[in-house]
Tab-separated table of C-alpha atoms and ligand atoms in Angstrom:
chain	number	residue	atom	x	y	z
A	1	MET	CA	-25.114	-32.977	7.354
A	2	THR	CA	-28.236	-33.830	6.179
A	3	ASP	CA	-27.502	-37.335	4.701
A	4	PRO	CA	-26.932	-36.354	0.827
A	5	ARG	CA	-27.459	-39.659	0.002
A	6	THR	CA	-31.641	-39.040	0.970
A	7	ARG	CA	-32.067	-35.634	0.769
A	8	GLY	CA	-34.307	-34.403	-2.079
A	9	PRO	CA	-37.084	-32.022	-3.197
A	10	GLN	CA	-38.871	-31.276	1.048
A	11	ARG	CA	-43.430	-30.940	0.068
A	12	GLY	CA	-45.562	-28.792	1.026
A	13	SER	CA	-42.511	-26.058	1.323
A	14	ARG	CA	-43.620	-22.604	1.523
A	15	ALA	CA	-41.124	-20.943	-0.849
A	16	THR	CA	-43.119	-20.569	-3.372
A	17	GLY	CA	-46.403	-20.483	-5.025
A	18	THR	CA	-45.678	-23.077	-7.829
A	19	ARG	CA	-47.359	-26.638	-8.486
A	20	SER	CA	-43.213	-27.615	-8.709
A	21	PRO	CA	-42.147	-27.561	-4.310
A	22	VAL	CA	-38.982	-25.930	-3.735
A	23	ASP	CA	-37.094	-27.357	-1.499
A	24	PRO	CA	-35.650	-24.495	0.493
A	25	ALA	CA	-32.299	-25.704	1.171
A	26	ARG	CA	-31.255	-25.230	-2.235
A	27	LEU	CA	-33.461	-22.318	-2.629
A	28	ALA	CA	-31.158	-20.872	0.181
A	29	ALA	CA	-28.424	-22.281	-1.944
A	30	LEU	CA	-29.440	-20.183	-4.906
A	31	GLU	CA	-30.101	-16.833	-3.625
A	32	VAL	CA	-26.116	-16.946	-1.269
A	33	MET	CA	-24.426	-18.168	-4.879
A	34	LYS	CA	-26.786	-14.420	-6.235
A	35	ALA	CA	-25.451	-12.419	-3.583
A	36	VAL	CA	-21.546	-13.487	-4.402
A	37	ARG	CA	-22.331	-12.870	-7.890
A	38	VAL	CA	-24.581	-9.621	-8.401
A	39	ASP	CA	-23.232	-7.966	-4.644
A	40	GLY	CA	-20.044	-9.388	-4.431
A	41	ALA	CA	-20.684	-10.554	-1.488
A	42	TYR	CA	-17.900	-13.630	1.216
A	43	THR	CA	-20.221	-16.977	1.342
A	44	ASN	CA	-19.242	-16.981	4.208
A	45	LEU	CA	-20.378	-13.766	5.401
A	46	VAL	CA	-24.083	-13.975	3.399
A	47	LEU	CA	-24.551	-17.612	4.666
A	48	PRO	CA	-26.001	-17.254	8.637
A	49	SER	CA	-28.303	-14.648	7.166
A	50	VAL	CA	-29.826	-16.431	4.253
A	51	LEU	CA	-29.596	-19.511	6.541
A	52	ARG	CA	-31.404	-17.534	8.866
A	53	GLN	CA	-34.776	-15.570	6.492
A	54	HIS	CA	-35.447	-19.999	5.138
A	55	GLY	CA	-34.756	-21.238	9.490
A	56	LEU	CA	-32.392	-23.711	8.513
A	57	SER	CA	-30.111	-25.100	11.161
A	58	GLY	CA	-27.440	-27.790	12.373
A	59	ARG	CA	-27.586	-30.824	9.702
A	60	ASP	CA	-29.596	-28.938	7.186
A	61	ALA	CA	-27.021	-25.848	7.828
A	62	ALA	CA	-24.240	-27.678	7.100
A	63	PHE	CA	-25.694	-29.381	3.416
A	64	VAL	CA	-26.018	-25.605	2.289
A	65	THR	CA	-22.825	-24.804	3.734
A	66	GLU	CA	-20.833	-27.587	1.547
A	67	LEU	CA	-23.243	-26.721	-0.750
A	68	VAL	CA	-22.611	-23.044	-2.127
A	69	SER	CA	-18.580	-23.524	-0.798
A	70	GLY	CA	-18.367	-26.651	-2.894
A	71	THR	CA	-19.672	-25.497	-5.714
A	72	ILE	CA	-17.860	-21.877	-5.981
A	73	ARG	CA	-13.967	-23.356	-5.058
A	74	ARG	CA	-15.214	-26.365	-7.667
A	75	ARG	CA	-16.819	-23.151	-10.309
A	76	GLY	CA	-13.600	-23.470	-12.988
A	77	THR	CA	-14.442	-27.517	-13.075
A	78	TYR	CA	-17.568	-27.024	-12.933
A	79	ASP	CA	-17.955	-24.876	-15.644
A	80	ALA	CA	-15.696	-26.887	-18.082
A	81	ILE	CA	-17.776	-29.529	-17.802
A	82	LEU	CA	-20.817	-27.292	-17.897
A	83	ALA	CA	-19.885	-26.079	-21.950
A	84	ALA	CA	-19.358	-29.197	-22.402
A	85	CYS	CA	-23.508	-30.115	-22.168
A	86	VAL	CA	-24.759	-26.423	-23.255
A	87	ASP	CA	-24.971	-26.437	-27.750
A	88	ARG	CA	-24.022	-22.324	-26.586
A	89	PRO	CA	-21.092	-20.260	-24.863
A	90	LEU	CA	-21.569	-20.612	-21.385
A	91	SER	CA	-21.679	-16.407	-21.250
A	92	LYS	CA	-25.125	-17.248	-23.775
A	93	VAL	CA	-27.269	-18.644	-20.713
A	94	GLU	CA	-29.344	-17.207	-18.108
A	95	ALA	CA	-26.918	-16.040	-15.025
A	96	LYS	CA	-29.443	-17.516	-12.693
A	97	VAL	CA	-29.718	-21.001	-14.151
A	98	LEU	CA	-25.873	-21.453	-14.809
A	99	ASP	CA	-26.155	-20.452	-10.756
A	100	ALA	CA	-28.577	-23.365	-10.478
A	101	LEU	CA	-26.844	-25.824	-13.162
A	102	ARG	CA	-23.585	-25.564	-10.791
A	103	LEU	CA	-25.001	-26.881	-7.587
A	104	GLY	CA	-27.286	-29.377	-9.655
A	105	THR	CA	-23.517	-30.104	-10.222
A	106	HIS	CA	-22.133	-29.981	-7.188
A	107	GLN	CA	-24.621	-32.002	-5.814
A	108	LEU	CA	-24.304	-34.931	-8.999
A	109	LEU	CA	-20.151	-35.317	-9.061
A	110	SER	CA	-18.630	-34.394	-5.774
A	111	MET	CA	-20.973	-34.732	-3.206
A	112	ARG	CA	-23.237	-37.892	-3.719
A	113	VAL	CA	-26.949	-36.586	-3.591
A	114	PRO	CA	-28.634	-39.268	-5.710
A	115	THR	CA	-28.841	-38.433	-10.155
A	116	HIS	CA	-33.336	-38.552	-9.242
A	117	ALA	CA	-33.091	-36.127	-6.099
A	118	ALA	CA	-29.577	-33.653	-7.442
A	119	ILE	CA	-31.935	-33.197	-10.299
A	120	SER	CA	-35.205	-33.458	-10.265
A	121	THR	CA	-35.040	-30.336	-7.166
A	122	THR	CA	-32.367	-27.873	-9.766
A	123	VAL	CA	-35.196	-28.633	-12.570
A	124	ASP	CA	-38.034	-27.626	-9.798
A	125	LEU	CA	-36.103	-24.653	-8.277
A	126	VAL	CA	-35.521	-23.466	-12.433
A	127	ARG	CA	-38.977	-23.608	-13.272
A	128	ALA	CA	-39.985	-21.376	-9.647
A	129	LYS	CA	-37.158	-19.145	-10.272
A	130	VAL	CA	-36.798	-18.724	-14.103
A	131	SER	CA	-39.567	-20.284	-16.472
A	132	SER	CA	-40.704	-23.564	-17.323
A	133	GLY	CA	-38.697	-23.823	-19.934
A	134	ALA	CA	-35.258	-23.539	-18.737
A	135	GLY	CA	-36.648	-25.739	-16.002
A	136	GLY	CA	-36.297	-28.140	-19.327
A	137	PHE	CA	-33.124	-27.252	-20.482
A	138	ALA	CA	-31.648	-27.821	-16.907
A	139	ASN	CA	-33.360	-31.449	-16.872
A	140	ALA	CA	-31.798	-31.715	-19.619
A	141	VAL	CA	-28.327	-29.938	-19.541
A	142	LEU	CA	-28.669	-31.784	-15.998
A	143	ARG	CA	-29.122	-36.372	-16.910
A	144	GLN	CA	-26.010	-35.048	-19.436
A	145	VAL	CA	-23.847	-34.070	-16.537
A	146	ALA	CA	-25.031	-36.878	-14.375
A	147	ARG	CA	-23.681	-39.965	-17.697
A	148	GLN	CA	-20.004	-39.720	-16.124
A	149	GLU	CA	-17.871	-39.799	-12.685
A	150	LEU	CA	-15.965	-36.373	-11.761
A	151	ALA	CA	-12.599	-38.143	-12.880
A	152	GLU	CA	-14.570	-39.099	-15.975
A	153	TRP	CA	-15.312	-35.529	-16.643
A	154	ILE	CA	-11.902	-34.232	-16.209
A	155	GLY	CA	-10.029	-36.627	-17.837
A	156	ARG	CA	-12.423	-35.640	-20.653
A	157	VAL	CA	-12.567	-31.257	-21.167
A	158	ALA	CA	-8.756	-30.987	-19.622
A	159	PRO	CA	-5.860	-31.259	-21.881
A	160	ASP	CA	-3.562	-32.765	-21.406
A	161	PRO	CA	-0.878	-32.003	-18.348
A	162	ARG	CA	1.808	-32.744	-20.552
A	163	VAL	CA	0.692	-30.804	-22.842
A	164	ALA	CA	-0.911	-27.838	-21.519
A	165	PRO	CA	0.158	-28.217	-17.642
A	166	THR	CA	-1.508	-24.659	-16.458
A	167	ARG	CA	-4.636	-25.611	-18.319
A	168	PHE	CA	-4.728	-28.931	-16.681
A	169	ALA	CA	-4.140	-27.812	-13.185
A	170	SER	CA	-6.450	-25.349	-13.684
A	171	ILE	CA	-8.719	-26.685	-15.457
A	172	ALA	CA	-8.534	-30.196	-12.794
A	173	TYR	CA	-7.990	-28.530	-9.943
A	174	SER	CA	-10.752	-25.374	-10.416
A	175	HIS	CA	-7.625	-22.247	-10.008
A	176	PRO	CA	-7.392	-19.507	-12.862
A	177	ARG	CA	-4.614	-20.292	-14.497
A	178	TRP	CA	-2.380	-17.203	-12.805
A	179	ILE	CA	-2.667	-18.405	-9.855
A	180	VAL	CA	-1.656	-22.225	-10.894
A	181	ASP	CA	1.378	-20.140	-12.552
A	182	GLU	CA	2.193	-18.377	-8.735
A	183	LEU	CA	0.931	-21.169	-6.323
A	184	ARG	CA	3.606	-23.287	-8.631
A	185	SER	CA	6.546	-20.847	-8.352
A	186	ALA	CA	5.908	-20.982	-4.885
A	187	VAL	CA	5.462	-24.637	-4.490
A	188	GLY	CA	7.041	-26.493	-7.062
A	189	ALA	CA	5.649	-28.742	-9.529
A	190	GLU	CA	5.921	-32.225	-7.525
A	191	GLU	CA	3.976	-30.485	-4.928
A	192	LEU	CA	1.613	-29.050	-6.527
A	193	PHE	CA	-1.890	-30.854	-7.424
A	194	GLU	CA	-0.926	-31.491	-3.617
A	195	LEU	CA	-1.853	-27.632	-2.755
A	196	LEU	CA	-4.510	-27.215	-5.488
A	197	ALA	CA	-6.678	-30.216	-3.719
A	198	ALA	CA	-6.286	-28.446	-0.647
A	199	ASP	CA	-7.284	-25.692	-1.683
A	200	ASN	CA	-10.655	-27.296	-2.633
A	201	GLU	CA	-11.212	-28.809	1.001
A	202	PRO	CA	-13.172	-26.855	3.510
A	203	PRO	CA	-10.886	-27.030	6.010
A	204	ARG	CA	-11.423	-27.931	10.011
A	205	VAL	CA	-12.970	-25.238	12.377
A	206	THR	CA	-9.739	-24.027	15.223
A	207	LEU	CA	-10.044	-22.779	18.346
A	208	VAL	CA	-7.684	-20.636	20.091
A	209	ALA	CA	-7.880	-20.701	23.516
A	210	ARG	CA	-6.896	-17.065	24.354
A	211	PRO	CA	-3.763	-17.660	26.906
A	212	GLY	CA	-4.874	-16.209	31.183
A	213	ARG	CA	-8.141	-15.636	29.651
A	214	GLY	CA	-8.962	-19.202	29.227
A	215	THR	CA	-7.717	-23.248	28.574
A	216	ARG	CA	-8.056	-25.182	25.747
A	217	ASP	CA	-9.090	-27.473	28.844
A	218	GLU	CA	-12.687	-25.949	28.593
A	219	LEU	CA	-12.978	-26.322	24.344
A	220	PRO	CA	-14.545	-28.998	22.635
A	221	GLY	CA	-12.292	-30.739	20.058
A	222	GLU	CA	-8.429	-32.221	20.286
A	223	PRO	CA	-5.552	-29.861	20.545
A	224	THR	CA	-3.803	-28.383	17.223
A	225	PRO	CA	-0.808	-30.642	16.800
A	226	TYR	CA	1.336	-27.022	16.494
A	227	SER	CA	-0.348	-24.112	18.271
A	228	PRO	CA	-0.033	-24.701	22.290
A	229	TYR	CA	-3.309	-22.354	22.414
A	230	GLY	CA	-5.011	-24.261	19.633
A	231	VAL	CA	-8.189	-26.644	20.117
A	232	VAL	CA	-9.422	-28.382	16.146
A	233	LEU	CA	-13.589	-28.084	17.285
A	234	ALA	CA	-14.994	-31.370	17.352
A	235	GLY	CA	-18.672	-29.789	15.321
A	236	GLY	CA	-21.097	-27.276	16.024
A	237	ASP	CA	-21.768	-23.940	16.466
A	238	PRO	CA	-18.373	-22.208	18.093
A	239	GLY	CA	-20.408	-19.207	18.599
A	240	GLU	CA	-22.363	-21.414	21.539
A	241	ILE	CA	-19.601	-22.130	23.290
A	242	PRO	CA	-19.131	-20.265	26.291
A	243	ALA	CA	-15.103	-19.460	26.000
A	244	VAL	CA	-15.661	-17.811	22.615
A	245	ALA	CA	-19.604	-15.957	23.626
A	246	GLU	CA	-17.239	-14.471	26.032
A	247	GLY	CA	-14.273	-13.373	24.332
A	248	ARG	CA	-11.387	-16.327	26.297
A	249	ALA	CA	-11.445	-17.910	22.621
A	250	GLY	CA	-12.189	-17.404	19.193
A	251	VAL	CA	-11.725	-18.673	16.350
A	252	GLN	CA	-8.648	-19.194	14.134
A	253	ASP	CA	-7.169	-21.060	12.008
A	254	GLU	CA	-3.665	-22.561	13.469
A	255	GLY	CA	-1.672	-20.756	11.298
A	256	SER	CA	-2.398	-17.963	12.161
A	257	GLN	CA	-1.630	-18.434	15.229
A	258	LEU	CA	1.609	-19.666	14.841
A	259	VAL	CA	2.655	-16.400	14.021
A	260	ALA	CA	1.076	-14.441	16.651
A	261	VAL	CA	2.936	-17.534	19.069
A	262	ALA	CA	6.434	-16.497	16.272
A	263	MET	CA	6.077	-13.003	16.801
A	264	ALA	CA	5.862	-13.158	20.536
A	265	ALA	CA	9.259	-16.059	20.971
A	266	ALA	CA	11.349	-13.871	18.862
A	267	ALA	CA	14.266	-12.879	21.795
A	268	VAL	CA	14.526	-8.566	22.533
A	269	ASP	CA	17.751	-7.092	23.274
A	270	GLY	CA	17.267	-5.685	26.183
A	271	PRO	CA	13.425	-3.958	27.874
A	272	ASP	CA	10.504	-5.623	25.624
A	273	ARG	CA	6.859	-4.114	26.842
A	274	ARG	CA	5.826	-2.402	23.491
A	275	TRP	CA	4.364	-4.343	21.510
A	276	LEU	CA	2.216	-2.465	17.478
A	277	ASP	CA	0.642	-4.575	15.463
A	278	LEU	CA	0.529	-2.524	12.964
A	279	CYS	CA	-2.420	-3.776	10.314
A	280	ALA	CA	-4.286	-5.720	12.790
A	281	GLY	CA	-8.138	-5.486	11.278
A	282	PRO	CA	-10.265	-7.963	11.920
A	283	GLY	CA	-7.590	-8.661	14.898
A	284	GLY	CA	-7.426	-12.161	15.497
A	285	LYS	CA	-3.604	-12.448	16.313
A	286	ALA	CA	-4.217	-8.816	17.986
A	287	ALA	CA	-5.961	-10.726	20.661
A	288	LEU	CA	-3.595	-13.715	21.007
A	289	LEU	CA	-1.119	-11.258	21.065
A	290	ALA	CA	-2.742	-9.031	23.285
A	291	ALA	CA	-3.138	-12.169	25.718
A	292	LEU	CA	0.350	-13.520	25.075
A	293	ALA	CA	2.119	-10.167	26.119
A	294	ALA	CA	-0.116	-9.853	29.111
A	295	GLN	CA	1.693	-12.301	30.547
A	296	ARG	CA	5.015	-11.122	30.893
A	297	GLY	CA	3.996	-7.523	31.120
A	298	ALA	CA	3.754	-6.416	27.713
A	299	SER	CA	1.409	-4.271	26.086
A	300	LEU	CA	0.016	-4.192	22.785
A	301	VAL	CA	-0.823	-1.464	19.815
A	302	ALA	CA	-3.553	-2.473	17.626
A	303	ALA	CA	-3.028	0.163	14.385
A	304	GLU	CA	-5.163	0.145	11.089
A	305	ARG	CA	-5.712	1.891	8.664
A	306	GLN	CA	-9.586	1.011	8.081
A	307	GLU	CA	-12.256	2.698	10.065
A	308	HIS	CA	-14.479	0.117	10.200
A	309	ARG	CA	-11.551	-3.300	10.275
A	310	SER	CA	-10.833	-0.973	13.471
A	311	ARG	CA	-14.043	-1.134	15.047
A	312	LEU	CA	-13.961	-5.298	14.413
A	313	VAL	CA	-10.057	-4.630	16.312
A	314	GLN	CA	-12.331	-2.975	19.196
A	315	ARG	CA	-14.588	-5.902	19.751
A	316	ALA	CA	-12.017	-8.802	19.017
A	317	LEU	CA	-9.714	-6.725	22.226
A	318	ARG	CA	-12.898	-6.263	24.025
A	319	GLY	CA	-11.412	-6.654	27.755
A	320	ALA	CA	-8.150	-8.054	26.499
A	321	PRO	CA	-5.635	-7.007	29.578
A	322	GLY	CA	-2.153	-7.056	27.634
A	323	THR	CA	-4.423	-4.032	25.126
A	324	LEU	CA	-2.719	-0.914	25.378
A	325	GLY	CA	-4.410	1.120	22.585
A	326	ILE	CA	-6.311	0.627	19.480
A	327	VAL	CA	-5.341	3.459	16.261
A	328	THR	CA	-6.793	3.596	13.582
A	329	SER	CA	-3.797	5.015	11.581
A	330	ASP	CA	-2.020	4.344	7.423
A	331	GLY	CA	0.302	2.187	8.701
A	332	THR	CA	2.972	4.112	5.648
A	333	ALA	CA	2.418	7.249	7.407
A	334	PRO	CA	1.547	6.836	11.265
A	335	PRO	CA	1.225	8.634	14.069
A	336	PHE	CA	4.447	7.153	16.115
A	337	ALA	CA	7.725	8.018	17.443
A	338	ARG	CA	11.092	6.190	15.367
A	339	GLY	CA	12.004	3.242	17.440
A	340	ALA	CA	8.876	3.625	19.907
A	341	PHE	CA	8.861	-0.643	20.195
A	342	ASP	CA	10.011	-3.463	20.745
A	343	ARG	CA	8.842	-5.664	18.589
A	344	VAL	CA	6.246	-4.644	15.681
A	345	LEU	CA	4.088	-7.727	13.379
A	346	VAL	CA	3.434	-6.671	10.129
A	347	ASP	CA	0.291	-8.822	9.573
A	348	ALA	CA	0.555	-7.174	5.811
A	349	PRO	CA	-2.507	-6.753	3.370
A	350	CYS	CA	-1.946	-9.197	0.400
A	351	THR	CA	-3.523	-11.490	-2.118
A	352	GLY	CA	-4.875	-14.118	0.528
A	353	LEU	CA	-3.587	-17.085	-2.187
A	354	GLY	CA	-2.650	-18.694	1.292
A	355	ALA	CA	-6.531	-18.919	2.168
A	356	LEU	CA	-8.351	-20.182	-0.696
A	357	ARG	CA	-9.622	-23.614	0.771
A	358	ARG	CA	-11.362	-21.009	4.023
A	359	ARG	CA	-13.222	-18.536	1.186
A	360	PRO	CA	-14.791	-19.739	-1.894
A	361	GLU	CA	-15.011	-16.849	-4.052
A	362	ALA	CA	-11.453	-15.202	-3.828
A	363	ARG	CA	-9.695	-17.258	-6.416
A	364	TRP	CA	-11.882	-15.893	-8.750
A	365	ARG	CA	-12.301	-12.521	-7.484
A	366	ARG	CA	-8.259	-11.911	-6.886
A	367	ARG	CA	-6.377	-10.719	-10.536
A	368	ALA	CA	-2.908	-11.091	-11.911
A	369	ASP	CA	-2.851	-7.087	-11.331
A	370	ASP	CA	-3.576	-6.432	-8.034
A	371	LEU	CA	-0.032	-7.956	-6.930
A	372	LEU	CA	2.294	-4.753	-7.671
A	373	SER	CA	0.349	-2.526	-5.838
A	374	LEU	CA	0.217	-4.291	-3.051
A	375	VAL	CA	3.818	-5.559	-3.257
A	376	LEU	CA	4.386	-1.739	-3.368
A	377	LEU	CA	2.503	-1.802	0.081
A	378	GLN	CA	3.876	-4.292	1.493
A	379	ARG	CA	7.507	-3.069	0.920
A	380	ARG	CA	6.953	0.692	2.461
A	381	LEU	CA	4.977	-1.393	4.843
A	382	LEU	CA	8.348	-3.126	6.709
A	383	SER	CA	9.616	0.182	5.498
A	384	SER	CA	7.796	1.469	8.155
A	385	ALA	CA	7.781	-1.267	10.916
A	386	LEU	CA	11.612	-0.809	10.638
A	387	ASP	CA	11.630	2.452	11.991
A	388	LEU	CA	9.163	1.957	14.730
A	389	THR	CA	11.370	-0.006	15.945
A	390	ARG	CA	14.099	0.089	18.057
A	391	PRO	CA	17.322	-0.820	17.955
A	392	GLY	CA	17.349	-4.609	19.009
A	393	GLY	CA	14.460	-5.383	18.511
A	394	VAL	CA	12.226	-7.625	15.793
A	395	VAL	CA	10.123	-7.530	13.201
A	396	LEU	CA	7.879	-9.791	12.430
A	397	TYR	CA	7.053	-10.274	9.038
A	398	ALA	CA	3.434	-12.486	7.648
A	399	THR	CA	1.724	-13.056	4.696
A	400	CYS	CA	-1.334	-15.477	4.320
A	401	SER	CA	-0.068	-15.880	0.314
A	402	PRO	CA	2.953	-18.047	-0.185
A	403	VAL	CA	3.853	-16.344	-3.193
A	404	ILE	CA	7.178	-14.885	-4.125
A	405	SER	CA	6.740	-11.546	-4.818
A	406	GLU	CA	4.911	-10.947	-1.916
A	407	THR	CA	6.927	-12.843	0.398
A	408	ARG	CA	10.421	-13.230	-0.631
A	409	GLY	CA	10.855	-10.410	-3.090
A	410	VAL	CA	9.557	-7.329	-0.535
A	411	VAL	CA	11.917	-8.901	2.086
A	412	SER	CA	15.385	-9.281	-0.308
A	413	SER	CA	14.242	-6.082	-1.501
A	414	VAL	CA	13.114	-4.116	1.747
A	415	LEU	CA	16.997	-5.813	3.451
A	416	GLU	CA	18.721	-3.929	-0.260
A	417	THR	CA	17.910	-0.217	0.410
A	418	ARG	CA	18.892	-0.230	4.435
A	419	ASP	CA	22.024	-1.220	6.657
A	420	ASP	CA	20.226	-1.737	9.949
A	421	VAL	CA	18.435	-5.172	9.940
A	422	VAL	CA	19.466	-8.237	9.675
A	423	LEU	CA	17.273	-11.210	8.675
A	424	GLU	CA	17.039	-13.587	11.814
A	425	ASP	CA	16.475	-17.016	11.428
A	426	ALA	CA	12.211	-17.403	11.663
A	427	ARG	CA	12.431	-21.397	11.896
A	428	ALA	CA	13.396	-21.471	15.402
A	429	LEU	CA	10.815	-19.481	16.691
A	430	LEU	CA	8.440	-22.646	15.749
A	431	PRO	CA	10.797	-25.652	16.559
A	432	ASP	CA	7.862	-28.109	16.923
A	433	VAL	CA	6.785	-27.660	13.113
A	434	PRO	CA	8.187	-29.845	10.184
A	435	GLN	CA	9.485	-30.023	7.198
A	436	CYS	CA	8.704	-25.515	6.992
A	437	ASP	CA	10.758	-24.237	4.872
A	438	GLY	CA	10.308	-20.543	3.127
A	439	PRO	CA	11.538	-19.584	0.026
A	440	MET	CA	14.372	-17.492	1.295
A	441	PRO	CA	17.733	-19.192	4.076
A	442	GLY	CA	15.756	-19.148	7.683
A	443	THR	CA	12.183	-18.251	6.597
A	444	VAL	CA	9.313	-20.151	7.260
A	445	GLN	CA	6.645	-20.674	4.857
A	446	LEU	CA	3.710	-22.977	6.162
A	447	TRP	CA	0.766	-25.400	3.632
A	448	PRO	CA	-2.785	-26.064	3.878
A	449	HIS	CA	-1.360	-29.493	2.174
A	450	ARG	CA	1.925	-30.056	4.217
A	451	HIS	CA	0.725	-28.335	7.949
A	452	GLY	CA	-2.770	-28.224	7.111
A	453	THR	CA	-3.024	-24.710	8.327
A	454	ASP	CA	-3.499	-21.704	5.762
A	455	ALA	CA	-0.573	-20.748	3.837
A	456	MET	CA	1.069	-18.902	6.015
A	457	PHE	CA	4.161	-16.914	5.428
A	458	LEU	CA	6.985	-15.489	8.285
A	459	ALA	CA	9.405	-13.758	8.524
A	460	LEU	CA	11.845	-12.386	10.921
A	461	LEU	CA	14.342	-9.288	10.952
A	462	ARG	CA	16.457	-7.655	13.656
A	463	ARG	CA	17.325	-3.602	13.885
A	464	THR	CA	20.891	-3.121	14.100
A	465	ALA	CA	22.218	-0.432	16.258
B	501	SAM	C1	-3.921	-9.897	7.135
B	501	SAM	S1	-4.926	-7.624	7.074
B	501	SAM	C2	-4.544	-8.481	8.833
B	501	SAM	C3	-5.381	-9.193	9.609
B	501	SAM	C4	-4.949	-9.447	11.653
B	501	SAM	N1	-3.841	-9.859	11.874
B	501	SAM	C5	-5.830	-10.121	11.583
B	501	SAM	O1	-5.027	-11.212	12.852
B	501	SAM	O2	-7.138	-10.845	11.971
B	501	SAM	C6	-4.233	-6.711	6.435
B	501	SAM	C7	-4.891	-5.944	7.172
B	501	SAM	O3	-4.297	-4.614	6.876
B	501	SAM	C8	-5.211	-3.667	6.470
B	501	SAM	N2	-3.956	-2.462	6.149
B	501	SAM	C9	-4.273	-2.388	4.363
B	501	SAM	N3	-3.481	-1.164	4.343
B	501	SAM	C10	-2.975	-0.595	5.369
B	501	SAM	C11	-1.615	0.139	5.630
B	501	SAM	N4	-1.293	1.059	4.316
B	501	SAM	N5	-1.814	0.896	6.736
B	501	SAM	C12	-1.884	-0.159	7.885
B	501	SAM	N6	-3.181	-1.662	7.627
B	501	SAM	C13	-3.153	-1.800	6.557
B	501	SAM	C14	-7.023	-3.814	5.760
B	501	SAM	O4	-7.491	-2.990	5.963
B	501	SAM	C15	-6.073	-5.474	6.454
B	501	SAM	O5	-7.152	-5.240	7.677
């Protein structure tokens, strides 16, 4: 990354025709902020094309990525600080100006960009993209922001944690209050702040070597602590690694790798030939599962409801031995016979609150109201998976969320309605992973602050006769 302590405006920019030059990196950052706010874009998806348009790569691209992702993650904290520096509600500040102020605040309080560079580049940006008057306003606000360090600001704008613990956590750690409440219920009050802090850190990039197709040795970086197939990328663009470009390896969080590892590790009684990934899009786990299935003469069917995500599964599984078929179908009414599979993965659609560090905007988009409909869908998908599994076979239920109603709640309610299923010990499938007890006996819960993975939940259910 360009050294943030020395980064200032770049002279001679042709980005605007105004008298003040605009730093292309900051301009690119502002454009991504707008795309996320106005078009509902995903930061990770929109960044590469904006970087390309501005001809930014290497350290400049890394600078913009951290600037945008960090600003969006910490928006809750920064808005509380900005509200204390602006003499009107933030809702009355022009959206583009507010985006620029948030970017400036992140540079001042979290990136150690020198004060003069952070302020002058932001003011130039606002002058060029909005007006000279708005530039003056930005200058006055950011000078106030720069007067204190982040911790001092939090002490000033957040309430006493003993009096208003949820509001404190929400402001200090930049999470919506309903998410703070859900995460506290899941992780407990003692570890809550550690978890929230981990959500604000950019995740390390991990790669997976798909067994039988690629090996860890050909990937640059350190082996992951728990997944036997993972490597923590040392740096650089993963797309330029030959094994990744050829589909023999991929980018995949270690927690997701462990879901596939656990699914393959469960013992089944009798034949073990037909595997199903019921909710496969975009295909990360399916690619690892297909490789594992091929190694033992089994094969995988990957199903996905959404057509465009099915196409992503197709791409992920291109050239993968062990793939029997890719089917676009609703997992609650699947086109397969009862008992057709020996093992089934339900990697359920969920709130994704276990992957907040990976998706900067997700915490601001999700609504508490989403939970109920997701839980109803999760129950139906799990029941359907159990119907598709033959007696003696297994279902692994997984979410990238630790929220109790999506994890323990779904598993217990399905168990209550059936007498042909038993819950088994999923922790035994991952014996090297420490401290991974889930919210009900035998289940697994991974955590960013404990394991350095997304907060994946796993439960193992066996069909009985
Ligand atoms: C958590 S994601 C799965 C991630 C995937 N296993 C991977 O590792 O790449 C859940 C997927 O379930 C799909 N989905 C949602 N409702 C579904 C349904 N009724 N039947 C099948 N798939 C569904 C979503 O479109 C989404 O692609």
